[in-house]
PDB file of C-alpha atoms in Angstrom:
ATOM      1  CA  UNK A1045      13.944 -17.511 -26.610  1.00 78.00           C
ATOM      2  CA  UNK A1046      14.245 -14.335 -28.875  1.00 82.00           C
ATOM      3  CA  UNK A1047      10.797 -15.005 -30.465  1.00 87.00           C
ATOM      4  CA  UNK A1048       9.246 -15.428 -27.005  1.00 84.00           C
ATOM      5  CA  UNK A1049      10.714 -12.153 -25.738  1.00 90.00           C
ATOM      6  CA  UNK A1050       9.491 -10.254 -28.841  1.00 88.00           C
ATOM      7  CA  UNK A1051       5.982 -11.848 -28.555  1.00 86.00           C
ATOM      8  CA  UNK A1052       5.684 -10.739 -24.808  1.00 90.00           C
ATOM      9  CA  UNK A1053       6.761  -7.218 -25.797  1.00 91.00           C
ATOM     10  CA  UNK A1054       4.049  -7.071 -28.521  1.00 91.00           C
ATOM     11  CA  UNK A1055       1.431  -8.386 -26.141  1.00 89.00           C
ATOM     12  CA  UNK A1056       2.508  -5.780 -23.527  1.00 87.00           C
ATOM     13  CA  UNK A1057       2.183  -2.904 -25.978  1.00 88.00           C
ATOM     14  CA  UNK A1058      -1.154  -4.073 -27.386  1.00 90.00           C
ATOM     15  CA  UNK A1059      -2.473  -4.347 -23.769  1.00 88.00           C
ATOM     16  CA  UNK A1060      -1.200  -0.786 -22.984  1.00 89.00           C
ATOM     17  CA  UNK A1061      -2.999   0.469 -26.120  1.00 90.00           C
ATOM     18  CA  UNK A1062      -6.188  -1.259 -25.244  1.00 91.00           C
ATOM     19  CA  UNK A1063      -6.100   0.199 -21.731  1.00 90.00           C
ATOM     20  CA  UNK A1064      -5.732   3.633 -23.160  1.00 91.00           C
ATOM     21  CA  UNK A1065      -8.743   3.084 -25.374  1.00 92.00           C
ATOM     22  CA  UNK A1066     -10.887   1.781 -22.439  1.00 92.00           C
ATOM     23  CA  UNK A1067      -9.748   4.839 -20.397  1.00 92.00           C
ATOM     24  CA  UNK A1068     -10.957   7.170 -23.199  1.00 92.00           C
ATOM     25  CA  UNK A1069     -14.270   5.304 -23.188  1.00 92.00           C
ATOM     26  CA  UNK A1070     -14.653   5.672 -19.463  1.00 93.00           C
ATOM     27  CA  UNK A1071     -13.936   9.435 -19.760  1.00 92.00           C
ATOM     28  CA  UNK A1072     -16.533   9.654 -22.418  1.00 91.00           C
ATOM     29  CA  UNK A1073     -18.960   8.097 -19.929  1.00 90.00           C
ATOM     30  CA  UNK A1074     -18.255  10.902 -17.523  1.00 90.00           C
ATOM     31  CA  UNK A1075     -15.716   9.258 -15.222  1.00 94.00           C
ATOM     32  CA  UNK A1076     -12.969  11.699 -14.225  1.00 96.00           C
ATOM     33  CA  UNK A1077      -9.536   9.891 -14.351  1.00 96.00           C
ATOM     34  CA  UNK A1078      -6.370  11.462 -13.189  1.00 96.00           C
ATOM     35  CA  UNK A1079      -2.828  11.317 -14.689  1.00 96.00           C
ATOM     36  CA  UNK A1080      -0.762   8.064 -14.622  1.00 96.00           C
ATOM     37  CA  UNK A1081      -3.707   5.974 -13.440  1.00 96.00           C
ATOM     38  CA  UNK A1082      -3.802   2.346 -14.566  1.00 95.00           C
ATOM     39  CA  UNK A1083      -7.138   0.620 -14.946  1.00 95.00           C
ATOM     40  CA  UNK A1084      -6.952  -3.070 -15.774  1.00 94.00           C
ATOM     41  CA  UNK A1085      -8.836  -4.328 -18.870  1.00 91.00           C
ATOM     42  CA  UNK A1086     -10.637  -6.725 -16.517  1.00 93.00           C
ATOM     43  CA  UNK A1087     -11.962  -4.000 -14.144  1.00 96.00           C
ATOM     44  CA  UNK A1088     -15.561  -2.781 -14.379  1.00 95.00           C
ATOM     45  CA  UNK A1089     -16.574   0.786 -13.669  1.00 95.00           C
ATOM     46  CA  UNK A1090     -20.316   1.237 -13.667  1.00 89.00           C
ATOM     47  CA  UNK A1091     -21.666   4.776 -13.857  1.00 79.00           C
ATOM     48  CA  UNK A1092     -25.201   4.277 -15.164  1.00 79.00           C
ATOM     49  CA  UNK A1093     -26.654   6.416 -12.375  1.00 81.00           C
ATOM     50  CA  UNK A1094     -23.770   7.995 -10.493  1.00 87.00           C
ATOM     51  CA  UNK A1095     -20.323   9.451 -10.564  1.00 94.00           C
ATOM     52  CA  UNK A1096     -16.815   8.129 -10.204  1.00 96.00           C
ATOM     53  CA  UNK A1097     -13.792  10.362  -9.713  1.00 97.00           C
ATOM     54  CA  UNK A1098     -10.257   8.702  -9.759  1.00 98.00           C
ATOM     55  CA  UNK A1099      -7.155  10.698  -8.758  1.00 97.00           C
ATOM     56  CA  UNK A1100      -3.596  10.636 -10.122  1.00 98.00           C
ATOM     57  CA  UNK A1101      -1.288   7.611  -9.895  1.00 97.00           C
ATOM     58  CA  UNK A1102      -3.897   5.042  -8.922  1.00 98.00           C
ATOM     59  CA  UNK A1103      -3.941   1.411  -9.801  1.00 97.00           C
ATOM     60  CA  UNK A1104      -7.215  -0.509 -10.272  1.00 97.00           C
ATOM     61  CA  UNK A1105      -6.433  -4.129 -10.813  1.00 97.00           C
ATOM     62  CA  UNK A1106      -8.150  -7.047 -12.575  1.00 96.00           C
ATOM     63  CA  UNK A1107     -11.657  -7.965 -11.525  1.00 96.00           C
ATOM     64  CA  UNK A1108     -12.371  -4.847  -9.564  1.00 97.00           C
ATOM     65  CA  UNK A1109     -15.953  -3.470  -9.698  1.00 96.00           C
ATOM     66  CA  UNK A1110     -16.837   0.150  -8.871  1.00 96.00           C
ATOM     67  CA  UNK A1111     -20.520   0.614  -8.519  1.00 93.00           C
ATOM     68  CA  UNK A1112     -21.746   4.225  -8.365  1.00 90.00           C
ATOM     69  CA  UNK A1113     -25.356   3.217  -7.957  1.00 85.00           C
ATOM     70  CA  UNK A1114     -27.476   0.651  -6.027  1.00 82.00           C
ATOM     71  CA  UNK A1115     -30.723  -0.614  -7.577  1.00 75.00           C
ATOM     72  CA  UNK A1116     -32.080  -1.890  -4.239  1.00 78.00           C
ATOM     73  CA  UNK A1117     -31.806   1.511  -2.536  1.00 75.00           C
ATOM     74  CA  UNK A1118     -35.280   2.595  -3.653  1.00 73.00           C
ATOM     75  CA  UNK A1119     -36.865  -0.558  -2.204  1.00 75.00           C
ATOM     76  CA  UNK A1120     -35.280   0.099   1.107  1.00 79.00           C
ATOM     77  CA  UNK A1121     -35.624   3.969   1.139  1.00 78.00           C
ATOM     78  CA  UNK A1122     -38.366   5.289  -1.188  1.00 81.00           C
ATOM     79  CA  UNK A1123     -36.757   8.756  -1.537  1.00 80.00           C
ATOM     80  CA  UNK A1124     -33.342   7.324  -2.659  1.00 79.00           C
ATOM     81  CA  UNK A1125     -32.914   6.918  -6.423  1.00 80.00           C
ATOM     82  CA  UNK A1126     -29.894   4.802  -6.022  1.00 80.00           C
ATOM     83  CA  UNK A1127     -27.423   7.193  -7.513  1.00 86.00           C
ATOM     84  CA  UNK A1128     -24.145   7.773  -5.672  1.00 90.00           C
ATOM     85  CA  UNK A1129     -20.564   8.889  -5.929  1.00 94.00           C
ATOM     86  CA  UNK A1130     -17.245   7.135  -5.544  1.00 97.00           C
ATOM     87  CA  UNK A1131     -14.072   9.247  -4.974  1.00 98.00           C
ATOM     88  CA  UNK A1132     -10.708   7.667  -5.127  1.00 98.00           C
ATOM     89  CA  UNK A1133      -8.003  10.117  -4.259  1.00 98.00           C
ATOM     90  CA  UNK A1134      -4.372  10.086  -5.441  1.00 97.00           C
ATOM     91  CA  UNK A1135      -1.871   7.185  -5.144  1.00 97.00           C
ATOM     92  CA  UNK A1136      -4.428   4.552  -4.248  1.00 98.00           C
ATOM     93  CA  UNK A1137      -3.928   0.793  -5.007  1.00 98.00           C
ATOM     94  CA  UNK A1138      -6.996  -1.472  -5.273  1.00 98.00           C
ATOM     95  CA  UNK A1139      -6.244  -5.163  -5.267  1.00 97.00           C
ATOM     96  CA  UNK A1140      -7.646  -7.914  -7.491  1.00 97.00           C
ATOM     97  CA  UNK A1141     -11.419  -8.571  -7.282  1.00 97.00           C
ATOM     98  CA  UNK A1142     -12.280  -5.770  -4.946  1.00 98.00           C
ATOM     99  CA  UNK A1143     -15.814  -4.288  -4.971  1.00 97.00           C
ATOM    100  CA  UNK A1144     -16.323  -0.598  -4.151  1.00 97.00           C
ATOM    101  CA  UNK A1145     -19.912   0.352  -3.425  1.00 94.00           C
ATOM    102  CA  UNK A1146     -21.489   3.788  -3.921  1.00 93.00           C
ATOM    103  CA  UNK A1147     -20.998   6.907  -1.636  1.00 94.00           C
ATOM    104  CA  UNK A1148     -17.445   5.894  -0.668  1.00 97.00           C
ATOM    105  CA  UNK A1149     -14.232   7.947  -0.577  1.00 98.00           C
ATOM    106  CA  UNK A1150     -10.951   6.215  -0.537  1.00 98.00           C
ATOM    107  CA  UNK A1151      -8.274   8.500   0.984  1.00 97.00           C
ATOM    108  CA  UNK A1152      -4.938   9.412  -0.561  1.00 97.00           C
ATOM    109  CA  UNK A1153      -2.326   6.602  -0.496  1.00 97.00           C
ATOM    110  CA  UNK A1154      -4.699   3.853   0.719  1.00 97.00           C
ATOM    111  CA  UNK A1155      -4.081   0.236  -0.141  1.00 98.00           C
ATOM    112  CA  UNK A1156      -7.018  -2.099  -0.621  1.00 98.00           C
ATOM    113  CA  UNK A1157      -6.333  -5.776  -0.327  1.00 97.00           C
ATOM    114  CA  UNK A1158      -7.548  -8.320  -2.877  1.00 97.00           C
ATOM    115  CA  UNK A1159     -11.151  -9.410  -2.618  1.00 97.00           C
ATOM    116  CA  UNK A1160     -12.146  -6.687  -0.245  1.00 98.00           C
ATOM    117  CA  UNK A1161     -15.641  -5.166  -0.275  1.00 97.00           C
ATOM    118  CA  UNK A1162     -15.573  -1.446   0.430  1.00 98.00           C
ATOM    119  CA  UNK A1163     -18.902  -0.063   1.823  1.00 95.00           C
ATOM    120  CA  UNK A1164     -17.606   2.905   3.799  1.00 96.00           C
ATOM    121  CA  UNK A1165     -14.932   5.541   3.634  1.00 97.00           C
ATOM    122  CA  UNK A1166     -11.303   4.540   3.863  1.00 97.00           C
ATOM    123  CA  UNK A1167      -8.981   7.061   5.575  1.00 96.00           C
ATOM    124  CA  UNK A1168      -5.739   8.296   3.864  1.00 96.00           C
ATOM    125  CA  UNK A1169      -2.896   5.711   3.961  1.00 96.00           C
ATOM    126  CA  UNK A1170      -4.917   2.997   5.472  1.00 97.00           C
ATOM    127  CA  UNK A1171      -4.302  -0.636   4.580  1.00 97.00           C
ATOM    128  CA  UNK A1172      -7.657  -2.270   4.247  1.00 98.00           C
ATOM    129  CA  UNK A1173      -8.683  -5.938   3.676  1.00 97.00           C
ATOM    130  CA  UNK A1174     -11.743  -8.152   3.952  1.00 96.00           C
ATOM    131  CA  UNK A1175     -15.480  -8.333   3.765  1.00 94.00           C
ATOM    132  CA  UNK A1176     -16.539  -6.455   5.823  1.00 91.00           C
ATOM    133  CA  UNK A1177     -13.596  -4.134   5.289  1.00 96.00           C
ATOM    134  CA  UNK A1178     -11.236  -3.602   8.245  1.00 97.00           C
ATOM    135  CA  UNK A1179      -8.151  -1.489   8.690  1.00 96.00           C
ATOM    136  CA  UNK A1180      -5.033  -3.629   9.389  1.00 96.00           C
ATOM    137  CA  UNK A1181      -2.538  -0.718   9.487  1.00 95.00           C
ATOM    138  CA  UNK A1182      -1.355   2.443   7.823  1.00 96.00           C
ATOM    139  CA  UNK A1183       1.417   3.210   5.315  1.00 94.00           C
ATOM    140  CA  UNK A1184       4.398   5.011   6.838  1.00 92.00           C
ATOM    141  CA  UNK A1185       3.714   8.750   7.131  1.00 86.00           C
ATOM    142  CA  UNK A1186       0.042   8.370   7.128  1.00 84.00           C
ATOM    143  CA  UNK A1187      -0.518   7.078  10.742  1.00 82.00           C
ATOM    144  CA  UNK A1188      -3.474   8.790  12.441  1.00 80.00           C
ATOM    145  CA  UNK A1189      -2.680  11.176  15.260  1.00 76.00           C
ATOM    146  CA  UNK A1190      -3.329   9.528  18.594  1.00 73.00           C
ATOM    147  CA  UNK A1191      -5.356  11.617  21.077  1.00 71.00           C
ATOM    148  CA  UNK A1192      -4.303  11.512  24.788  1.00 65.00           C
TER     149      UNK A1192
END
């Protein structure tokens, strides 16, 4: 049991070290990443022709794909070069296997459920799931103001 515990701790530390290296690589590619943000080794952030900005205290889990460009855009709209921007504000959690498309802003404190496809802006504190994305609720303290 002792060997197993030691082995798990070693694996944990190696994973943390590799995530730091990958974060440095992403920053060298031009991605802006805030403090205390965790990006899984299995996540893919693609910035060939676009920009990604990630806030503080975010979690981007395994299998997530952030695409800051869209190669088909020029075919559909001749003036569109396909470049875009993704902004993820502070305290956002993005669940396993989520795809975030270009020109999307995910608001502060949002939670994105596993396997979601995000094609439009997500309001602050929203809990979003599905493909197409839909809001199923809000985190406490983030509820939208209801108009009478």
